[in-house]
Structures are given as C-alpha cells and as structure tokens.
C-alpha cells in the first residue's frame, strides 16, 4: 500500500518574481522515499503449513519388491528432505516410466506440491489441474483444489484465483485448509477492488479461527479492506488496535498504515504523530527512517517547516538517505522563505552522492531557489543545463519553462519569446501547459503592442479558466484583474481578485494589495453591488491613509455611500473631502455625480442641493452648465416651476450654443405651462421652434405650443400651430402621430371637415403608418354619417381586406358593412359579411350582432332552416342572459316565430310568442311577434282569434299607427272578407286607407274596399273607389286589375 505522499515544489516567490507563485504537486515523487505498507500476506506461515500438510499426507514406507515402488519411494524421500529439484526430476521420471502404476495419482499430486515449493507456480498449477481432472474422486482432491487457487494467487492471476477459492470454499467449507483459504480469498478480493467482499472473507476467517495461525494477517487484511472500502474511521481504529499489540506480527505495519491513512485524509498533524510513533514504539523496525521521512512530509504539508527540517536533519544522518533528506530540507527552507539557506542546503545535497535522478531534481530546486532569490541570470544557466543534460527527463519541461521566466525577468524579451516557442515545439504535451500559457501571456503583455495585449488577455483567460492549482490561479488573477475590468467583465474580475484579497497570508501593506482593493471596489460598483464596493473602499482608506490616491478613493466612497442610501455618511465624507482641500475638479465632479445620482433616484431635494453647490462655485467650472441645467430640472421636478423657468431661461441666454440650450428653452415653456401661465408658455414654445430648428426640442416645442393652445380652446390658433410645426419639420419621424393627434383635436372640437382633411393628409403622406388604417376608418365613417353609403361601403370593404389594417379596424369595417347592407336590404351581402366577421374573428365584440343578422339574411333569402338553427342558438338560457340587453335581441323572437310560420308550424309560433312574452312582457317589440301569431291564426282559419290579436296590436301604445298596425288592420279586414262579412270588411279596409300613411298597405286596402262595394252591389261606390285607386296608385301592381274592374262595374253604375 503506497504512502501516497507528495512533494510541493513552488510555494512563495521572492520579490524578483512576485507573481510567480504556484505549486506543481506530484512533480517530485522521484524524491519520495516511497514505501509499501505490507499488504495482507502470510508467506512464512504459508510455507510452514505447506510443508507440514504435505508431510502429513505422505504415505508410510511400503516394502515393495518392484522397481516402480522403489522409484516412487525415492522421490518421496527426496521430498521429505526438501530436495525439491531432485524430487521433481524423480517424480517426473517415475510418472514417465510407470504411467499405470498404482501410485501415479499420488505422485502427480506431490509433483505439483514440489513445484509449488520451488515457486514454479504455473507449472505446479498445470500439474495439479491435470490431477483434478484425471482423479476427481481422489482423497487429495480438496488439497489440490486449494493449491491450484493458491498458485493462481501467487501468480497474481487474481480473477482466476477468486473463482478457484470460491469453488474450494463452496465445495469444502469445513476442510482444514479453509483456515488459510479465507484470508487468501480476502486478499484476492481486496486486490481486485472488491473491499466489501474482502471484508466478509476476512471477517469469516476471524469468526471461525479467532486465534488461528492466520488471525493476525486476517486482522490486518480486514483493516486494509475497510480502508479501501472508504471507511477510514473503522480502518484506522483497527490499525490502531493492531499497532497497540506489541507482540502482534503486523504491529509496525499497522502503525505505518494508520499514519499513511491519516496523511491521505489530510490529517497531517495526526499523521506526523503516527509516523513518529513508528521509531518510538518499534525501534527495531526497518520502517523507522521511512516513517521519520514521511513525518517530515506531513509537517511540510502543515507548513510547519521548522519541524519538517528537524526530521529531515535526522534522516540525513543515514548516508543512504542523506541526498534525499537534504533535498527536502532545502525545499522546506525555500518554502519558509529562507532562500539563502535553501541554496546552501541544496548545494550540500549535490555533494551527498545523489543518484542521477536526484542530481537533476536538486539542480532544478537550486535553480528555482536562485530564481526566487532574485538571481534569474544564474537560475537561467542551471535551467538550460538541465534541459541539455536530460531533455527527456520529467523536469526538462519545467526547466525550459523557468529558463523562459528568467529571460523575461532580465528583460530579454526576444530570447524569452524564442524559448517559449521552443517549449511549445519540444514539449507540446507538458503538464506545464497552463503555466507556459501564463508565461506567454506575460511575454506578450511586456511586448506591449495592441495585438500583443489581445493575445496576452487570451492567454490569461485560458489559465484562469483551466487551472486547478490555487497558486497558478493567483498568477492569473493578479494579471487578469485589470484586463477583465478593461473588458467590462466585472464579475470575472471579482472572481480573479477574491482569493487574493481573502487570503489571510496576503501581505496587506503592499501597493499591489491597495491596487487589488481599488480594482475590486470598482468591480462591485460597476455591478451595482454597492455595499461590497463601499466596504472595500473603507478598508483601503483605513489601511492606506497616506497613499496618494486617498482623495480619489474618498470621493469614490462618497458616491458609494450615496448609492447605499446613507445621506448622513455622504455629508460626513463630503465635509472631510472639502476639508482636505482636494483638486477642485475632483470636488466638483463628485458633487455632479452625487447630484445626478440623486436626480436619477428622484431625490429631487438632494439633487437640487448638490447642483446648487456646483452653480455656487461659479461659471468658470466646466461643470457649471451641467450644474445649472440640473438645478433647473430638480426645481421642475419639485414643482418649483417659477424658479425652474427662471433658471432654464438663464441657461438659454448664457449658453445659447450649448447642446442643452434647446432642451432648456423647451423646459422653460414646460415650466411656465405647469405653472398655468399658458400664454407665456405658448410664446416660449413658438420662440424655441423658431430659434432651435432642427433640434428635436424645437419640434417638441412646436407640438407643445399646439397642445397648449388647445387647452386655451383656441382651435384656429391650434391649427396654425400645427401648420407652423409641419412647415419647420415637414417630415418628422412621428409625422403620422402628429397628424393623428391634430385630426383628433379637431374631431373633439367638432371641426369634422378639418379633421377629415387631416386624416386624408395622414393617409397620403404616411400610407404605411400603423395609424393609416385608423385614419381611413374615420374617413369611411364620416362618409357613413353623411349618408354616402356606397363610398363608405367601398372604403370599409378595402379596409377589411387589407393586410395593413389591424384586427380592430378589420372587425369594425366588417361590422359597418353589415350595417350598410342591412340599411340597403342587400341580404346576400349581409350574409356574406356576417359570415366573414364570424370566421375571421370569432371572439370579436360584434359576433352576436353578426350571428343575428346572418340569421335574418338567411330568412330573407328563404334559407328557413339555417335561419331557424341560428336563432334557436340565440335563445338558450346563457345566450339570453348574455345578450338580452342588446337592442336587436327582441327581434330574435320575432324572426324565430316567422321561421315557424313559414314552416306552417303554428303551435311553435304560439310557443315562441309565449316565450317572448315570458322573457319580457313589456317589450316594445312584442307586438311584432304577436303579428306573426295573428297571421298563423288567420292561416288556421281561426279568424275570431286572429282578429283579437290584430286588434290588440292596432290598439297597443307601442304599435299604434305603426306600419305593423296598418298591416294588422289590413289582415283583420281580410279575415272579415274571407268570412264574407263585406260590410264590416269594407269599414276595416277603409280604416287602413284613412288612418295610416303606408301606401304599401293603403293601396291593396283601397282595392279590396272596391271589391267589398261590388259584393254589396254598391256599383257607383265601387266605380268611384277604383277610380280613386288609379288616381292615387297608378303604378301599383293592382292597377291593371282595377282597370278591369272599372270596365265591369261602370255599365252597372250607370243604370
């Protein structure tokens, strides 16, 4: 079991290479006194047992007269005397000469054992396997199976051994050899990475033979298995129990294993104590020196370099370990910063007869110590010697890398670049790839050209992103912090600096630390993490009170406390800054930033205070215009409009050429307007429009002048203001919006012709505007209001079919088309546009309206079933609740009754009218449905009932003197006519003609009155009636019949 100890080479760089500060863990394992804690084994016991068992199995001497028996007995005798080679030859000769002799099975078995004793495990296994195969019933079969597994184990054929031990233990669980089999089986499992199974095997061995010959090895194996099974606490507990038993055969091994486990877990102090217990508790153990060396490693990892050096000094007394111990003493001195002593010690190590490998490492560490000690030229020479002497050694790449570093430190940039190129060529797979990447970045940074800087940034980023070593990352952090900040990648810059700033061992008195604090504070500030930025600034001010940048950082702190909403501290630090009499520019810039921040956060009073401070310091400051502008704005936001107007006016007069002058003039108008000085505001707006064209604020002023005049209700001047604006800015970016606003203002003022004219201009000048469709819609509705139905319909149709029209415009256009075609009774068009509206916009606000009129159109187009289906859908409970208040809804019942009438479903007509009456008995439209009911009764020859219904409609307040009443009067007369009640019918017909002014019903009523006169034989009256009809209704469809009647009646009237 390896100690798994490592050596760190680079720890803290000296002042000559202050950023060169990283470790290369595991770089120097060649210098480690690697040791292997004895794993589970029982070689001495195994050998003793093997001999003992074999002797027990030997046959007693037999007196046989035949030669075969003599040869067999000779082989056995040689075996007993441990003459293995001779025994092997004799067994092989016997088996060759007497293959059928009775002792052949036993001879083969002992031949296998003889080969085992000669450590010829493969040959032994082959012989024993053949024995097992040929003699499966032999009494020695269990022993052979065991020995076969043992041979596989000793051949490191672990997978086979696992199978063979499993087979043996399964078949012969109580055999005497199972005492040895279980420990070996456990070791096989352990060495195959199956510690959980190994634990079971070792534990079984101990359970069955707690005091057996293999118990101590099994105990050690069990502890080792727990360790491998990642149960270090249990393992260490068992190792300690073994180590505490002085007579235990594995005590010193267990102590070493305990120390190693603690070391591997990073418990270096406990590991050091455990290592030092080896020479103390087991002074005769050969592991003592190795244990001290490892204790030195533990102290080294604890950075307890004096104690590490003490152990290495003790180990150095052993000539065999002197070179290695002195090497590590030198490395420890170097890590402790004692570079001169380290150099001396490493030079001593060179004289301690190191091995060739050790010589290279010592030279490497010596060169490194020289480099850290500010002697890069000497270091470069040694590094290059190492590369030349052993270009393929483990540390050749390290040496060339640091030779490049040394060249850079001596400003030999060309040589450094050449060495870096050589490194890439000769060691492309080096583990120093990231260190070399960092070094290349430093070289490119030192070369200084823009393209070099970009390349350097990439190198630094690569190292930061890929390195796993803290010290290497520290280099990248220190070099990259400013680079990331310049790239505005503030979070990465924070990530770069944080480990350096948080490290308790960082020297906090250096200028580099001050730089890091400032950089980090700026990073947090840029990320708006103001509390963190403030804390870092305060740390700087406390740590560096006399540093030249103090005033600047104090100014930064003022701004940070402002960002953290600490006004009291702002005032405190601002007073301190003024007291220090800093550069006036710094003070005024600080005031401006304070003012602007407070303004941004709508803290108008504080903003006004700081802007006023800038103004107070006079117009000589370049910040004065910004201060005056900010003061004006702050007053405006505070509602101090009079002061704001005054200061905006001052700005405009004093700085008419300033880029902010137009804005100030505009804001002067806004201030006056907000102060309800509307006419004064208009005057300023007009002046701004004239003075500051083409400024955006001139355009805004012209627009605001128009709006303010609208407040003054001066519509004529409003129109002039818009015209003046568009004269100065004929094609502003928002021309469509200006025209739309102008048109709507005229619309509100009921200047409809002017509104329409502006809308037409909008459509003409900005046809692709998103407002153009609304303008066209407004124009179309104007035509609709003016009764220009065809023109309106044409525009609505174009709008509803245009992909430039938004959804609302398309919906309204379809709605208007339905209305227009209803008015014109173009039922096919009503149906078409209703369907289009419902299909394209099923959820629109006019959907129910469209459904109803689609049904109405279907009825007029004699699509009775379609109409009825839709009308029924409109009379469900939820539809009644949802739509019942719509002005058209009562007509649903009327039309539904009409559909039933046309289908001659007179009972359904009655039911529908009843439902209508139940829903709203007071409906002013109920009489229309009752008219349908009357007709249905008439068609059923229920004349008396029909006349009742008709008379009710004629007399009702809602229907009195309506066309429906005229129709009902006519139908009432018709029922009388049908019943040949001519006198009553005559009077009823004449009522239609006399009492109503609806020619549609008057004409047929008058004609029918003539027919009644005829039926009553009143020829003169009939003639007069027909003549009156022709005079009043000469174009009526009944005119021809009236003429015929005259021809028939006239002769009779003259008698």
Short mmCIF file of C-alpha atoms in Angstrom, two decimals, residues 413-766:
data_model
loop_
_atom_site.label_atom_id
_atom_site.label_comp_id
_atom_site.label_asym_id
_atom_site.label_seq_id
_atom_site.Cartn_x
_atom_site.Cartn_y
_atom_site.Cartn_z
CA UNK A 413 12.11 39.53 -24.42
CA UNK A 414 13.30 38.17 -27.75
CA UNK A 415 15.13 35.32 -26.02
CA UNK A 416 12.08 34.71 -23.84
CA UNK A 417 9.83 34.53 -26.90
CA UNK A 418 12.28 32.15 -28.61
CA UNK A 419 12.42 29.89 -25.56
CA UNK A 420 8.60 29.92 -25.33
CA UNK A 421 8.39 28.83 -28.97
CA UNK A 422 10.98 26.12 -28.32
CA UNK A 423 8.92 24.91 -25.36
CA UNK A 424 5.79 24.53 -27.49
CA UNK A 425 7.74 22.58 -30.08
CA UNK A 426 9.68 20.27 -27.74
CA UNK A 427 7.07 19.72 -25.00
CA UNK A 428 3.61 20.05 -26.54
CA UNK A 429 2.10 17.60 -24.02
CA UNK A 430 3.76 19.07 -20.94
CA UNK A 431 1.85 19.27 -17.68
CA UNK A 432 3.09 22.85 -17.52
CA UNK A 433 0.82 23.83 -20.37
CA UNK A 434 -1.14 26.35 -18.29
CA UNK A 435 1.98 27.78 -16.64
CA UNK A 436 3.52 28.19 -20.05
CA UNK A 437 0.29 29.77 -21.27
CA UNK A 438 0.55 32.29 -18.45
CA UNK A 439 4.19 32.97 -19.24
CA UNK A 440 3.41 33.52 -22.91
CA UNK A 441 0.76 36.00 -21.85
CA UNK A 442 3.28 37.87 -19.71
CA UNK A 443 5.75 37.98 -22.59
CA UNK A 444 3.10 39.33 -24.99
CA UNK A 445 1.99 41.82 -22.35
CA UNK A 446 5.59 43.01 -21.93
CA UNK A 447 5.94 43.43 -25.71
CA UNK A 448 3.14 45.95 -25.40
CA UNK A 449 1.61 46.32 -28.86
CA UNK A 450 -2.21 46.26 -29.16
CA UNK A 451 -2.17 42.89 -30.86
CA UNK A 452 0.18 41.63 -28.14
CA UNK A 453 -2.21 42.80 -25.43
CA UNK A 454 -5.14 40.99 -27.02
CA UNK A 455 -3.09 37.82 -27.25
CA UNK A 456 -1.98 38.25 -23.61
CA UNK A 457 -5.61 38.55 -22.48
CA UNK A 458 -6.47 35.27 -24.19
CA UNK A 459 -3.54 33.53 -22.51
CA UNK A 460 -4.52 34.84 -19.07
CA UNK A 461 -8.16 33.83 -19.55
CA UNK A 462 -7.15 30.33 -20.59
CA UNK A 463 -5.10 29.87 -17.43
CA UNK A 464 -7.83 31.24 -15.19
CA UNK A 465 -10.48 29.02 -16.72
CA UNK A 466 -8.48 25.79 -16.86
CA UNK A 467 -6.03 25.76 -13.96
CA UNK A 468 -6.79 23.57 -10.95
CA UNK A 469 -3.91 24.86 -8.80
CA UNK A 470 -4.50 27.76 -6.44
CA UNK A 471 -1.07 29.29 -6.87
CA UNK A 472 -1.32 29.20 -10.63
CA UNK A 473 -4.74 30.81 -10.42
CA UNK A 474 -3.28 33.53 -8.21
CA UNK A 475 -0.91 34.48 -11.01
CA UNK A 476 -3.76 34.64 -13.47
CA UNK A 477 -5.92 36.60 -11.03
CA UNK A 478 -3.27 39.25 -10.48
CA UNK A 479 -2.55 39.67 -14.18
CA UNK A 480 -6.12 39.37 -15.38
CA UNK A 481 -7.96 41.60 -12.93
CA UNK A 482 -7.31 44.80 -14.84
CA UNK A 483 -7.71 43.04 -18.18
CA UNK A 484 -11.19 41.82 -17.30
CA UNK A 485 -12.12 45.19 -15.90
CA UNK A 486 -11.00 46.87 -19.13
CA UNK A 487 -13.21 44.38 -20.96
CA UNK A 488 -16.06 45.32 -18.58
CA UNK A 489 -16.32 41.72 -17.46
CA UNK A 490 -16.59 42.78 -13.85
CA UNK A 491 -17.77 39.53 -12.35
CA UNK A 492 -14.76 37.67 -13.73
CA UNK A 493 -12.51 40.41 -12.42
CA UNK A 494 -14.13 39.92 -9.00
CA UNK A 495 -13.60 36.19 -9.26
CA UNK A 496 -9.97 36.79 -10.18
CA UNK A 497 -9.22 39.04 -7.20
CA UNK A 498 -11.32 37.44 -4.47
CA UNK A 499 -8.95 34.60 -3.48
CA UNK A 500 -6.03 37.02 -3.27
CA UNK A 501 -7.95 39.51 -1.13
CA UNK A 502 -9.43 36.83 1.13
CA UNK A 503 -6.16 35.02 1.77
CA UNK A 504 -5.11 35.69 5.36
CA UNK A 505 -1.46 35.26 4.36
CA UNK A 506 -1.60 38.03 1.78
CA UNK A 507 0.66 40.95 2.65
CA UNK A 508 -1.78 43.79 3.21
CA UNK A 509 0.78 46.58 3.27
CA UNK A 510 1.86 46.44 -0.35
CA UNK A 511 0.82 48.68 -3.21
CA UNK A 512 -0.40 45.55 -5.01
CA UNK A 513 -2.88 44.95 -2.23
CA UNK A 514 -4.01 48.59 -2.48
CA UNK A 515 -4.46 48.16 -6.22
CA UNK A 516 -6.50 44.99 -5.65
CA UNK A 517 -8.78 46.77 -3.16
CA UNK A 518 -9.41 49.63 -5.57
CA UNK A 519 -9.96 47.31 -8.52
CA UNK A 520 -12.35 45.12 -6.56
CA UNK A 521 -14.28 48.10 -5.23
CA UNK A 522 -14.65 49.41 -8.77
CA UNK A 523 -15.79 45.95 -9.94
CA UNK A 524 -18.55 45.78 -7.35
CA UNK A 525 -19.52 49.35 -8.12
CA UNK A 526 -19.83 48.54 -11.82
CA UNK A 527 -22.07 45.58 -10.95
CA UNK A 528 -24.13 47.84 -8.68
CA UNK A 529 -23.15 45.81 -5.63
CA UNK A 530 -22.61 48.96 -3.70
CA UNK A 531 -22.34 47.64 -0.12
CA UNK A 532 -19.42 45.40 -1.10
CA UNK A 533 -17.78 48.25 -3.01
CA UNK A 534 -18.22 50.58 -0.02
CA UNK A 535 -16.67 48.10 2.40
CA UNK A 536 -13.59 47.69 0.20
CA UNK A 537 -13.17 51.46 -0.18
CA UNK A 538 -13.33 51.88 3.59
CA UNK A 539 -10.75 49.11 4.03
CA UNK A 540 -8.45 50.97 1.66
CA UNK A 541 -8.87 54.31 3.46
CA UNK A 542 -8.16 52.66 6.80
CA UNK A 543 -5.15 50.70 5.52
CA UNK A 544 -3.56 53.46 3.41
CA UNK A 545 -4.23 56.91 4.99
CA UNK A 546 -1.17 58.47 3.36
CA UNK A 547 -1.43 56.87 -0.05
CA UNK A 548 -1.52 59.38 -2.96
CA UNK A 549 -4.85 58.09 -4.18
CA UNK A 550 -6.60 58.72 -0.86
CA UNK A 551 -8.65 61.72 -2.07
CA UNK A 552 -9.84 59.88 -5.14
CA UNK A 553 -10.91 56.86 -3.12
CA UNK A 554 -12.60 59.14 -0.58
CA UNK A 555 -14.55 60.67 -3.47
CA UNK A 556 -15.45 57.16 -4.61
CA UNK A 557 -16.61 56.33 -1.08
CA UNK A 558 -18.86 59.41 -1.05
CA UNK A 559 -20.58 58.17 -4.17
CA UNK A 560 -20.83 54.63 -2.84
CA UNK A 561 -22.44 55.71 0.43
CA UNK A 562 -24.88 57.72 -1.67
CA UNK A 563 -25.69 54.61 -3.67
CA UNK A 564 -26.22 52.77 -0.41
CA UNK A 565 -28.69 55.45 0.73
CA UNK A 566 -26.59 56.75 3.61
CA UNK A 567 -27.06 60.53 3.33
CA UNK A 568 -25.54 61.23 6.75
CA UNK A 569 -22.30 59.46 5.79
CA UNK A 570 -22.34 61.20 2.41
CA UNK A 571 -22.37 64.58 4.12
CA UNK A 572 -19.72 63.43 6.61
CA UNK A 573 -17.28 62.21 3.94
CA UNK A 574 -18.03 65.19 1.68
CA UNK A 575 -17.11 67.54 4.51
CA UNK A 576 -13.88 65.56 5.01
CA UNK A 577 -13.06 65.85 1.32
CA UNK A 578 -13.66 69.62 1.30
CA UNK A 579 -11.53 69.94 4.44
CA UNK A 580 -8.63 68.20 2.72
CA UNK A 581 -8.80 70.92 0.01
CA UNK A 582 -8.54 68.49 -2.86
CA UNK A 583 -8.22 69.31 -6.53
CA UNK A 584 -11.28 71.49 -7.31
CA UNK A 585 -12.08 69.42 -10.38
CA UNK A 586 -12.33 66.27 -8.22
CA UNK A 587 -14.66 68.01 -5.76
CA UNK A 588 -16.98 69.41 -8.44
CA UNK A 589 -17.05 66.11 -10.31
CA UNK A 590 -18.00 64.41 -7.07
CA UNK A 591 -20.77 66.95 -6.48
CA UNK A 592 -22.06 66.43 -10.01
CA UNK A 593 -22.13 62.65 -9.66
CA UNK A 594 -23.90 62.97 -6.31
CA UNK A 595 -26.43 65.35 -7.84
CA UNK A 596 -27.07 63.18 -10.88
CA UNK A 597 -27.44 60.02 -8.80
CA UNK A 598 -29.96 61.67 -6.51
CA UNK A 599 -31.79 63.01 -9.54
CA UNK A 600 -31.91 59.55 -11.13
CA UNK A 601 -33.42 58.21 -7.90
CA UNK A 602 -35.97 61.03 -7.81
CA UNK A 603 -34.47 62.50 -4.66
CA UNK A 604 -35.07 65.95 -6.06
CA UNK A 605 -34.24 67.99 -2.95
CA UNK A 606 -30.82 66.35 -2.51
CA UNK A 607 -30.15 66.68 -6.23
CA UNK A 608 -31.07 70.38 -6.09
CA UNK A 609 -28.70 70.83 -3.11
CA UNK A 610 -25.68 69.39 -4.94
CA UNK A 611 -26.44 71.08 -8.28
CA UNK A 612 -26.73 74.38 -6.41
CA UNK A 613 -23.28 73.76 -4.88
CA UNK A 614 -21.83 73.45 -8.38
CA UNK A 615 -23.57 76.64 -9.54
CA UNK A 616 -22.38 78.45 -6.42
CA UNK A 617 -18.75 77.78 -7.38
CA UNK A 618 -19.15 79.95 -10.47
CA UNK A 619 -19.33 79.72 -14.24
CA UNK A 620 -15.57 79.20 -14.61
CA UNK A 621 -16.01 75.49 -13.90
CA UNK A 622 -16.63 73.32 -16.94
CA UNK A 623 -19.34 71.64 -14.84
CA UNK A 624 -21.29 74.93 -14.42
CA UNK A 625 -23.65 74.42 -17.41
CA UNK A 626 -24.49 70.89 -16.23
CA UNK A 627 -25.00 72.24 -12.70
CA UNK A 628 -27.35 74.99 -13.88
CA UNK A 629 -29.28 72.56 -16.07
CA UNK A 630 -29.53 70.03 -13.24
CA UNK A 631 -30.66 72.73 -10.81
CA UNK A 632 -33.42 73.76 -13.24
CA UNK A 633 -34.57 70.19 -13.72
CA UNK A 634 -34.55 69.50 -9.97
CA UNK A 635 -36.72 72.56 -9.34
CA UNK A 636 -39.07 71.45 -12.10
CA UNK A 637 -39.42 68.01 -10.51
CA UNK A 638 -40.05 69.62 -7.13
CA UNK A 639 -42.89 71.67 -8.63
CA UNK A 640 -40.96 74.90 -8.17
CA UNK A 641 -41.98 75.95 -11.67
CA UNK A 642 -41.29 79.68 -11.39
CA UNK A 643 -37.68 79.10 -10.25
CA UNK A 644 -37.25 76.38 -12.82
CA UNK A 645 -38.45 78.67 -15.60
CA UNK A 646 -36.05 81.38 -14.46
CA UNK A 647 -33.03 79.02 -14.40
CA UNK A 648 -33.92 77.39 -17.72
CA UNK A 649 -34.15 80.88 -19.24
CA UNK A 650 -30.78 81.78 -17.66
CA UNK A 651 -29.21 78.71 -19.22
CA UNK A 652 -30.58 79.53 -22.66
CA UNK A 653 -29.31 83.09 -22.52
CA UNK A 654 -25.86 82.31 -21.10
CA UNK A 655 -25.19 79.23 -23.20
CA UNK A 656 -27.17 79.62 -26.45
CA UNK A 657 -24.71 77.41 -28.33
CA UNK A 658 -24.64 74.68 -25.71
CA UNK A 659 -26.13 71.34 -26.87
CA UNK A 660 -28.53 71.57 -23.92
CA UNK A 661 -29.80 75.06 -24.86
CA UNK A 662 -32.71 73.83 -26.97
CA UNK A 663 -33.76 71.46 -24.19
CA UNK A 664 -33.54 74.29 -21.64
CA UNK A 665 -35.70 76.57 -23.80
CA UNK A 666 -38.28 73.82 -24.23
CA UNK A 667 -38.26 73.15 -20.48
CA UNK A 668 -38.75 76.85 -19.80
CA UNK A 669 -42.01 76.54 -21.72
CA UNK A 670 -42.92 73.36 -19.85
CA UNK A 671 -42.26 75.10 -16.53
CA UNK A 672 -44.49 78.03 -17.48
CA UNK A 673 -47.18 75.65 -18.72
CA UNK A 674 -47.02 73.65 -15.47
CA UNK A 675 -47.29 76.98 -13.61
CA UNK A 676 -50.56 77.59 -15.55
CA UNK A 677 -49.02 80.52 -17.41
CA UNK A 678 -50.29 79.07 -20.64
CA UNK A 679 -49.98 82.03 -22.99
CA UNK A 680 -46.46 82.73 -21.76
CA UNK A 681 -45.64 79.08 -22.32
CA UNK A 682 -47.01 79.28 -25.89
CA UNK A 683 -44.80 82.30 -26.57
CA UNK A 684 -41.69 80.42 -25.34
CA UNK A 685 -42.62 77.33 -27.35
CA UNK A 686 -43.02 79.40 -30.50
CA UNK A 687 -39.68 81.11 -29.89
CA UNK A 688 -37.97 77.75 -29.32
CA UNK A 689 -39.43 76.41 -32.57
CA UNK A 690 -38.04 79.37 -34.49
CA UNK A 691 -34.64 79.52 -32.75
CA UNK A 692 -33.52 75.91 -32.44
CA UNK A 693 -34.51 74.15 -35.67
CA UNK A 694 -33.56 71.36 -36.39
CA UNK A 695 -33.27 70.32 -32.73
CA UNK A 696 -35.70 67.70 -31.51
CA UNK A 697 -36.65 70.11 -28.73
CA UNK A 698 -37.69 72.68 -31.35
CA UNK A 699 -40.05 70.09 -32.82
CA UNK A 700 -41.37 69.21 -29.35
CA UNK A 701 -41.87 72.91 -28.63
CA UNK A 702 -43.93 73.40 -31.80
CA UNK A 703 -46.04 70.38 -30.85
CA UNK A 704 -46.46 71.57 -27.27
CA UNK A 705 -47.46 75.03 -28.48
CA UNK A 706 -50.36 73.44 -30.37
CA UNK A 707 -51.38 71.35 -27.40
CA UNK A 708 -51.25 74.30 -25.02
CA UNK A 709 -53.39 76.38 -27.39
CA UNK A 710 -55.91 73.54 -27.36
CA UNK A 711 -56.03 73.90 -23.58
CA UNK A 712 -56.81 77.56 -24.21
CA UNK A 713 -59.60 76.44 -26.59
CA UNK A 714 -58.12 78.49 -29.42
CA UNK A 715 -58.84 75.99 -32.14
CA UNK A 716 -57.92 78.27 -35.03
CA UNK A 717 -54.54 79.00 -33.46
CA UNK A 718 -54.12 75.29 -32.74
CA UNK A 719 -54.41 74.60 -36.44
CA UNK A 720 -51.94 77.37 -37.25
CA UNK A 721 -49.52 75.96 -34.66
CA UNK A 722 -49.61 72.50 -36.23
CA UNK A 723 -49.13 74.03 -39.66
CA UNK A 724 -46.16 76.05 -38.38
CA UNK A 725 -44.67 72.91 -36.83
CA UNK A 726 -45.00 70.90 -40.05
CA UNK A 727 -43.61 73.77 -42.06
CA UNK A 728 -40.42 73.64 -39.99
CA UNK A 729 -40.44 69.85 -39.74
CA UNK A 730 -42.26 68.60 -42.84
CA UNK A 731 -41.18 65.03 -42.36
CA UNK A 732 -40.61 64.35 -38.67
CA UNK A 733 -40.16 60.73 -37.57
CA UNK A 734 -43.57 60.76 -35.92
CA UNK A 735 -45.44 62.63 -38.64
CA UNK A 736 -48.28 60.11 -38.58
CA UNK A 737 -48.76 60.51 -34.83
CA UNK A 738 -48.71 64.30 -35.08
CA UNK A 739 -51.30 64.27 -37.86
CA UNK A 740 -53.43 61.77 -35.93
CA UNK A 741 -53.30 63.92 -32.82
CA UNK A 742 -54.13 67.06 -34.84
CA UNK A 743 -57.08 65.35 -36.53
CA UNK A 744 -58.46 64.08 -33.23
CA UNK A 745 -58.20 67.53 -31.66
CA UNK A 746 -60.37 68.88 -34.49
CA UNK A 747 -62.71 65.95 -34.10
CA UNK A 748 -63.13 66.75 -30.39
CA UNK A 749 -63.74 70.38 -31.34
CA UNK A 750 -66.42 69.14 -33.79
CA UNK A 751 -64.42 70.51 -36.70
CA UNK A 752 -65.20 67.41 -38.70
CA UNK A 753 -64.30 68.69 -42.14
CA UNK A 754 -60.91 69.82 -40.85
CA UNK A 755 -60.45 66.51 -39.05
CA UNK A 756 -61.23 64.61 -42.25
CA UNK A 757 -58.84 66.76 -44.23
CA UNK A 758 -56.02 65.99 -41.79
CA UNK A 759 -56.83 62.30 -41.82
CA UNK A 760 -56.63 62.36 -45.62
CA UNK A 761 -53.24 64.02 -45.35
CA UNK A 762 -52.12 61.29 -42.95
CA UNK A 763 -53.20 58.59 -45.41
CA UNK A 764 -51.50 60.36 -48.30
CA UNK A 765 -48.21 61.30 -46.62
CA UNK A 766 -47.74 58.24 -44.39
#
